[in-house]
């Protein structure tokens, strides 16, 4: 199992589709189950929209009956889906999925919070990708920055000029 973790809108699903496009070949049975519209040429099952599945877990169980080699689960949101995805990975299926977590370590803790045993996580998870978007400045708003010639020194200050004690880790910027 390969998990892609990150905040909402960080491009997790795009990364998963890029992974599938690298793995996809005519000899593999690749199946996806997700809530969003499918824009690729891979076979897909949209849960709760197209076939009125009770949950993504139900769809994942029905996909497993078709003996896929690679499974993309759009997002692991609940305990049942997590359990079935882990069991699928343990039985030899290559499972890729996204998970809402702030970073890669938080994704593993999220699995533990869902009640997945640590030995199952260690046996089934091959990699966790922590992903975030890079912030870019609007081309109309950006300005050129020039560094000043003066050096800035950061020193610890215990007392102010008036004799007042600063907080324990008080820092003052001196030029």
PDB file of C-alpha atoms in Angstrom:
ATOM      1  CA  UNK A   1       0.000   0.000   0.000  1.00  0.00           C
ATOM      2  CA  UNK A   2       1.200   3.484  -0.865  1.00  0.00           C
ATOM      3  CA  UNK A   3      -0.513   6.392   0.881  1.00  0.00           C
ATOM      4  CA  UNK A   4      -0.495  10.020  -0.169  1.00  0.00           C
ATOM      5  CA  UNK A   5      -1.112  12.342   2.787  1.00  0.00           C
ATOM      6  CA  UNK A   6      -1.665  16.074   2.825  1.00  0.00           C
ATOM      7  CA  UNK A   7      -4.191  18.820   3.438  1.00  0.00           C
ATOM      8  CA  UNK A   8      -7.234  19.434   1.273  1.00  0.00           C
ATOM      9  CA  UNK A   9      -6.369  20.707  -2.203  1.00  0.00           C
ATOM     10  CA  UNK A  10      -2.714  19.706  -2.113  1.00  0.00           C
ATOM     11  CA  UNK A  11      -2.918  17.514  -5.233  1.00  0.00           C
ATOM     12  CA  UNK A  12      -3.047  14.070  -3.608  1.00  0.00           C
ATOM     13  CA  UNK A  13      -5.427  12.605  -6.186  1.00  0.00           C
ATOM     14  CA  UNK A  14      -3.367  14.031  -9.053  1.00  0.00           C
ATOM     15  CA  UNK A  15      -0.294  12.330  -7.620  1.00  0.00           C
ATOM     16  CA  UNK A  16      -2.194   9.050  -7.332  1.00  0.00           C
ATOM     17  CA  UNK A  17      -3.325   9.236 -10.965  1.00  0.00           C
ATOM     18  CA  UNK A  18       0.261   9.974 -12.036  1.00  0.00           C
ATOM     19  CA  UNK A  19       1.323   6.859 -10.119  1.00  0.00           C
ATOM     20  CA  UNK A  20      -1.341   4.790 -11.860  1.00  0.00           C
ATOM     21  CA  UNK A  21      -0.325   6.067 -15.278  1.00  0.00           C
ATOM     22  CA  UNK A  22       3.238   4.869 -14.593  1.00  0.00           C
ATOM     23  CA  UNK A  23       2.087   1.450 -13.363  1.00  0.00           C
ATOM     24  CA  UNK A  24      -0.674   0.919 -15.945  1.00  0.00           C
ATOM     25  CA  UNK A  25      -0.039  -1.637 -18.683  1.00  0.00           C
ATOM     26  CA  UNK A  26      -2.280  -4.055 -20.631  1.00  0.00           C
ATOM     27  CA  UNK A  27      -1.330  -7.068 -18.496  1.00  0.00           C
ATOM     28  CA  UNK A  28      -2.508  -5.508 -15.204  1.00  0.00           C
ATOM     29  CA  UNK A  29      -6.085  -5.245 -14.011  1.00  0.00           C
ATOM     30  CA  UNK A  30      -6.271  -1.684 -12.605  1.00  0.00           C
ATOM     31  CA  UNK A  31      -9.449  -0.545 -10.827  1.00  0.00           C
ATOM     32  CA  UNK A  32     -10.349   2.673  -9.024  1.00  0.00           C
ATOM     33  CA  UNK A  33     -13.068   3.596  -6.579  1.00  0.00           C
ATOM     34  CA  UNK A  34     -13.653   7.238  -5.748  1.00  0.00           C
ATOM     35  CA  UNK A  35     -16.259   9.929  -5.211  1.00  0.00           C
ATOM     36  CA  UNK A  36     -15.069  12.386  -7.837  1.00  0.00           C
ATOM     37  CA  UNK A  37     -15.580  12.271 -11.594  1.00  0.00           C
ATOM     38  CA  UNK A  38     -13.165  10.094 -13.508  1.00  0.00           C
ATOM     39  CA  UNK A  39     -11.059  11.928 -16.077  1.00  0.00           C
ATOM     40  CA  UNK A  40      -8.671   9.138 -16.992  1.00  0.00           C
ATOM     41  CA  UNK A  41      -9.015   6.094 -19.219  1.00  0.00           C
ATOM     42  CA  UNK A  42      -8.876   3.671 -16.273  1.00  0.00           C
ATOM     43  CA  UNK A  43     -11.947   1.646 -15.256  1.00  0.00           C
ATOM     44  CA  UNK A  44     -13.602   3.415 -12.356  1.00  0.00           C
ATOM     45  CA  UNK A  45     -16.433   3.015  -9.900  1.00  0.00           C
ATOM     46  CA  UNK A  46     -17.818   6.235  -8.486  1.00  0.00           C
ATOM     47  CA  UNK A  47     -19.230   5.449  -5.068  1.00  0.00           C
ATOM     48  CA  UNK A  48     -22.662   6.774  -4.075  1.00  0.00           C
ATOM     49  CA  UNK A  49     -23.259   8.410  -7.456  1.00  0.00           C
ATOM     50  CA  UNK A  50     -23.181   5.958 -10.292  1.00  0.00           C
ATOM     51  CA  UNK A  51     -24.158   2.698  -8.620  1.00  0.00           C
ATOM     52  CA  UNK A  52     -25.532   3.878  -5.280  1.00  0.00           C
ATOM     53  CA  UNK A  53     -23.085   1.953  -3.127  1.00  0.00           C
ATOM     54  CA  UNK A  54     -23.632   2.110   0.613  1.00  0.00           C
ATOM     55  CA  UNK A  55     -20.025   3.159   1.201  1.00  0.00           C
ATOM     56  CA  UNK A  56     -16.626   3.094  -0.489  1.00  0.00           C
ATOM     57  CA  UNK A  57     -15.934   0.018   1.661  1.00  0.00           C
ATOM     58  CA  UNK A  58     -18.777  -1.864  -0.069  1.00  0.00           C
ATOM     59  CA  UNK A  59     -17.391  -0.874  -3.463  1.00  0.00           C
ATOM     60  CA  UNK A  60     -13.905  -1.950  -2.458  1.00  0.00           C
ATOM     61  CA  UNK A  61     -15.197  -5.366  -1.384  1.00  0.00           C
ATOM     62  CA  UNK A  62     -16.992  -5.812  -4.722  1.00  0.00           C
ATOM     63  CA  UNK A  63     -13.870  -4.734  -6.634  1.00  0.00           C
ATOM     64  CA  UNK A  64     -11.833  -7.374  -4.790  1.00  0.00           C
ATOM     65  CA  UNK A  65     -14.092 -10.089  -6.241  1.00  0.00           C
ATOM     66  CA  UNK A  66     -12.873  -9.090  -9.728  1.00  0.00           C
ATOM     67  CA  UNK A  67      -9.243  -9.919  -8.816  1.00  0.00           C
ATOM     68  CA  UNK A  68      -7.536  -6.585  -9.563  1.00  0.00           C
ATOM     69  CA  UNK A  69      -3.756  -6.211  -9.505  1.00  0.00           C
ATOM     70  CA  UNK A  70      -3.793  -2.471  -8.679  1.00  0.00           C
ATOM     71  CA  UNK A  71      -6.505  -0.658  -6.711  1.00  0.00           C
ATOM     72  CA  UNK A  72      -6.852   3.092  -6.280  1.00  0.00           C
ATOM     73  CA  UNK A  73      -9.057   4.078  -3.348  1.00  0.00           C
ATOM     74  CA  UNK A  74      -9.807   7.786  -3.775  1.00  0.00           C
ATOM     75  CA  UNK A  75      -9.683   8.527  -0.064  1.00  0.00           C
ATOM     76  CA  UNK A  76      -9.658   6.509   3.135  1.00  0.00           C
ATOM     77  CA  UNK A  77     -12.119   8.268   5.427  1.00  0.00           C
ATOM     78  CA  UNK A  78     -13.498   5.621   7.750  1.00  0.00           C
ATOM     79  CA  UNK A  79     -12.370   2.590   9.707  1.00  0.00           C
ATOM     80  CA  UNK A  80     -14.068  -0.001   7.486  1.00  0.00           C
ATOM     81  CA  UNK A  81     -12.425   1.310   4.313  1.00  0.00           C
ATOM     82  CA  UNK A  82      -9.048   1.412   6.083  1.00  0.00           C
ATOM     83  CA  UNK A  83      -9.416  -2.178   7.268  1.00  0.00           C
ATOM     84  CA  UNK A  84     -10.410  -3.509   3.826  1.00  0.00           C
ATOM     85  CA  UNK A  85      -7.599  -1.537   2.147  1.00  0.00           C
ATOM     86  CA  UNK A  86      -5.018  -2.933   4.589  1.00  0.00           C
ATOM     87  CA  UNK A  87      -6.352  -6.486   4.125  1.00  0.00           C
ATOM     88  CA  UNK A  88      -6.200  -6.007   0.338  1.00  0.00           C
ATOM     89  CA  UNK A  89      -2.593  -4.898   0.562  1.00  0.00           C
ATOM     90  CA  UNK A  90      -1.745  -7.867   2.771  1.00  0.00           C
ATOM     91  CA  UNK A  91      -3.221 -10.308   0.227  1.00  0.00           C
ATOM     92  CA  UNK A  92      -0.995  -9.067  -2.579  1.00  0.00           C
ATOM     93  CA  UNK A  93      -2.917  -6.231  -4.231  1.00  0.00           C
ATOM     94  CA  UNK A  94      -1.081  -2.965  -4.902  1.00  0.00           C
ATOM     95  CA  UNK A  95      -3.278  -0.371  -3.171  1.00  0.00           C
ATOM     96  CA  UNK A  96      -2.748   3.380  -3.599  1.00  0.00           C
ATOM     97  CA  UNK A  97      -4.877   5.821  -1.660  1.00  0.00           C
ATOM     98  CA  UNK A  98      -5.027   9.296  -0.179  1.00  0.00           C
ATOM     99  CA  UNK A  99      -5.520  10.217   3.435  1.00  0.00           C
ATOM    100  CA  UNK A 100      -6.235  13.576   5.046  1.00  0.00           C
ATOM    101  CA  UNK A 101      -3.287  14.184   7.363  1.00  0.00           C
ATOM    102  CA  UNK A 102      -0.826  17.034   7.717  1.00  0.00           C
ATOM    103  CA  UNK A 103       2.274  14.966   6.955  1.00  0.00           C
ATOM    104  CA  UNK A 104       3.525  11.421   6.446  1.00  0.00           C
ATOM    105  CA  UNK A 105       3.943  10.601  10.144  1.00  0.00           C
ATOM    106  CA  UNK A 106       0.442  11.884  10.916  1.00  0.00           C
ATOM    107  CA  UNK A 107      -0.950   9.478   8.323  1.00  0.00           C
ATOM    108  CA  UNK A 108       0.422   6.523  10.265  1.00  0.00           C
ATOM    109  CA  UNK A 109      -0.966   7.954  13.508  1.00  0.00           C
ATOM    110  CA  UNK A 110      -4.311   8.395  11.775  1.00  0.00           C
ATOM    111  CA  UNK A 111      -4.348   4.691  10.957  1.00  0.00           C
ATOM    112  CA  UNK A 112      -3.535   3.901  14.595  1.00  0.00           C
ATOM    113  CA  UNK A 113      -6.355   6.223  15.730  1.00  0.00           C
ATOM    114  CA  UNK A 114      -8.736   4.342  13.430  1.00  0.00           C
ATOM    115  CA  UNK A 115      -7.885   1.166  15.308  1.00  0.00           C
ATOM    116  CA  UNK A 116      -5.635  -0.501  12.733  1.00  0.00           C
ATOM    117  CA  UNK A 117      -3.036  -2.561  14.595  1.00  0.00           C
ATOM    118  CA  UNK A 118       0.568  -1.410  14.291  1.00  0.00           C
ATOM    119  CA  UNK A 119       1.805  -4.785  12.996  1.00  0.00           C
ATOM    120  CA  UNK A 120      -0.758  -4.625  10.156  1.00  0.00           C
ATOM    121  CA  UNK A 121       0.379  -1.105   9.260  1.00  0.00           C
ATOM    122  CA  UNK A 122       4.028  -2.208   9.265  1.00  0.00           C
ATOM    123  CA  UNK A 123       3.213  -5.207   7.051  1.00  0.00           C
ATOM    124  CA  UNK A 124       0.984  -3.457   4.525  1.00  0.00           C
ATOM    125  CA  UNK A 125       2.239   0.114   4.082  1.00  0.00           C
ATOM    126  CA  UNK A 126       5.199   0.395   1.715  1.00  0.00           C
ATOM    127  CA  UNK A 127       5.427   4.187   1.573  1.00  0.00           C
ATOM    128  CA  UNK A 128       3.688   7.332   2.739  1.00  0.00           C
ATOM    129  CA  UNK A 129       4.065  10.483   0.668  1.00  0.00           C
ATOM    130  CA  UNK A 130       3.590  13.753   2.533  1.00  0.00           C
ATOM    131  CA  UNK A 131       2.461  16.368   0.055  1.00  0.00           C
ATOM    132  CA  UNK A 132       1.823  20.108   0.109  1.00  0.00           C
ATOM    133  CA  UNK A 133       1.458  22.769  -2.533  1.00  0.00           C
ATOM    134  CA  UNK A 134       4.236  25.281  -3.067  1.00  0.00           C
ATOM    135  CA  UNK A 135       3.007  28.823  -2.563  1.00  0.00           C
ATOM    136  CA  UNK A 136       3.532  31.153  -5.468  1.00  0.00           C
ATOM    137  CA  UNK A 137       3.327  34.917  -5.585  1.00  0.00           C
ATOM    138  CA  UNK A 138       0.932  36.493  -8.072  1.00  0.00           C
ATOM    139  CA  UNK A 139       2.895  37.909 -11.043  1.00  0.00           C
ATOM    140  CA  UNK A 140       1.081  41.244 -10.692  1.00  0.00           C
ATOM    141  CA  UNK A 141       1.879  41.548  -6.963  1.00  0.00           C
ATOM    142  CA  UNK A 142       5.508  40.489  -6.804  1.00  0.00           C
ATOM    143  CA  UNK A 143       8.303  43.027  -6.327  1.00  0.00           C
ATOM    144  CA  UNK A 144      12.052  42.681  -6.500  1.00  0.00           C
ATOM    145  CA  UNK A 145      13.874  42.196  -3.181  1.00  0.00           C
ATOM    146  CA  UNK A 146      17.356  43.559  -2.628  1.00  0.00           C
ATOM    147  CA  UNK A 147      19.319  42.622   0.456  1.00  0.00           C
ATOM    148  CA  UNK A 148      20.609  45.435   2.600  1.00  0.00           C
ATOM    149  CA  UNK A 149      24.317  45.686   3.133  1.00  0.00           C
ATOM    150  CA  UNK A 150      24.018  45.909   6.941  1.00  0.00           C
ATOM    151  CA  UNK A 151      24.285  42.670   8.883  1.00  0.00           C
ATOM    152  CA  UNK A 152      21.490  41.711  11.210  1.00  0.00           C
ATOM    153  CA  UNK A 153      22.555  40.005  14.427  1.00  0.00           C
ATOM    154  CA  UNK A 154      20.200  38.010  16.610  1.00  0.00           C
ATOM    155  CA  UNK A 155      21.193  38.132  20.301  1.00  0.00           C
ATOM    156  CA  UNK A 156      19.606  36.952  23.498  1.00  0.00           C
ATOM    157  CA  UNK A 157      18.574  39.833  25.715  1.00  0.00           C
ATOM    158  CA  UNK A 158      17.736  39.257  29.372  1.00  0.00           C
ATOM    159  CA  UNK A 159      16.858  42.825  30.368  1.00  0.00           C
ATOM    160  CA  UNK A 160      15.632  45.904  28.548  1.00  0.00           C
ATOM    161  CA  UNK A 161      17.263  49.333  28.828  1.00  0.00           C
ATOM    162  CA  UNK A 162      14.816  50.222  31.608  1.00  0.00           C
ATOM    163  CA  UNK A 163      15.820  47.136  33.570  1.00  0.00           C
ATOM    164  CA  UNK A 164      12.671  45.078  32.845  1.00  0.00           C
ATOM    165  CA  UNK A 165      13.276  41.352  32.403  1.00  0.00           C
ATOM    166  CA  UNK A 166      12.249  39.964  29.033  1.00  0.00           C
ATOM    167  CA  UNK A 167      10.650  36.513  28.671  1.00  0.00           C
ATOM    168  CA  UNK A 168      13.036  33.593  29.099  1.00  0.00           C
ATOM    169  CA  UNK A 169      13.583  33.158  25.367  1.00  0.00           C
ATOM    170  CA  UNK A 170      13.241  36.817  24.464  1.00  0.00           C
ATOM    171  CA  UNK A 171      15.158  37.693  21.339  1.00  0.00           C
ATOM    172  CA  UNK A 172      15.979  41.138  20.048  1.00  0.00           C
ATOM    173  CA  UNK A 173      17.060  41.982  16.523  1.00  0.00           C
ATOM    174  CA  UNK A 174      20.062  44.326  16.441  1.00  0.00           C
ATOM    175  CA  UNK A 175      21.402  45.981  13.314  1.00  0.00           C
TER     176      UNK A 175
END
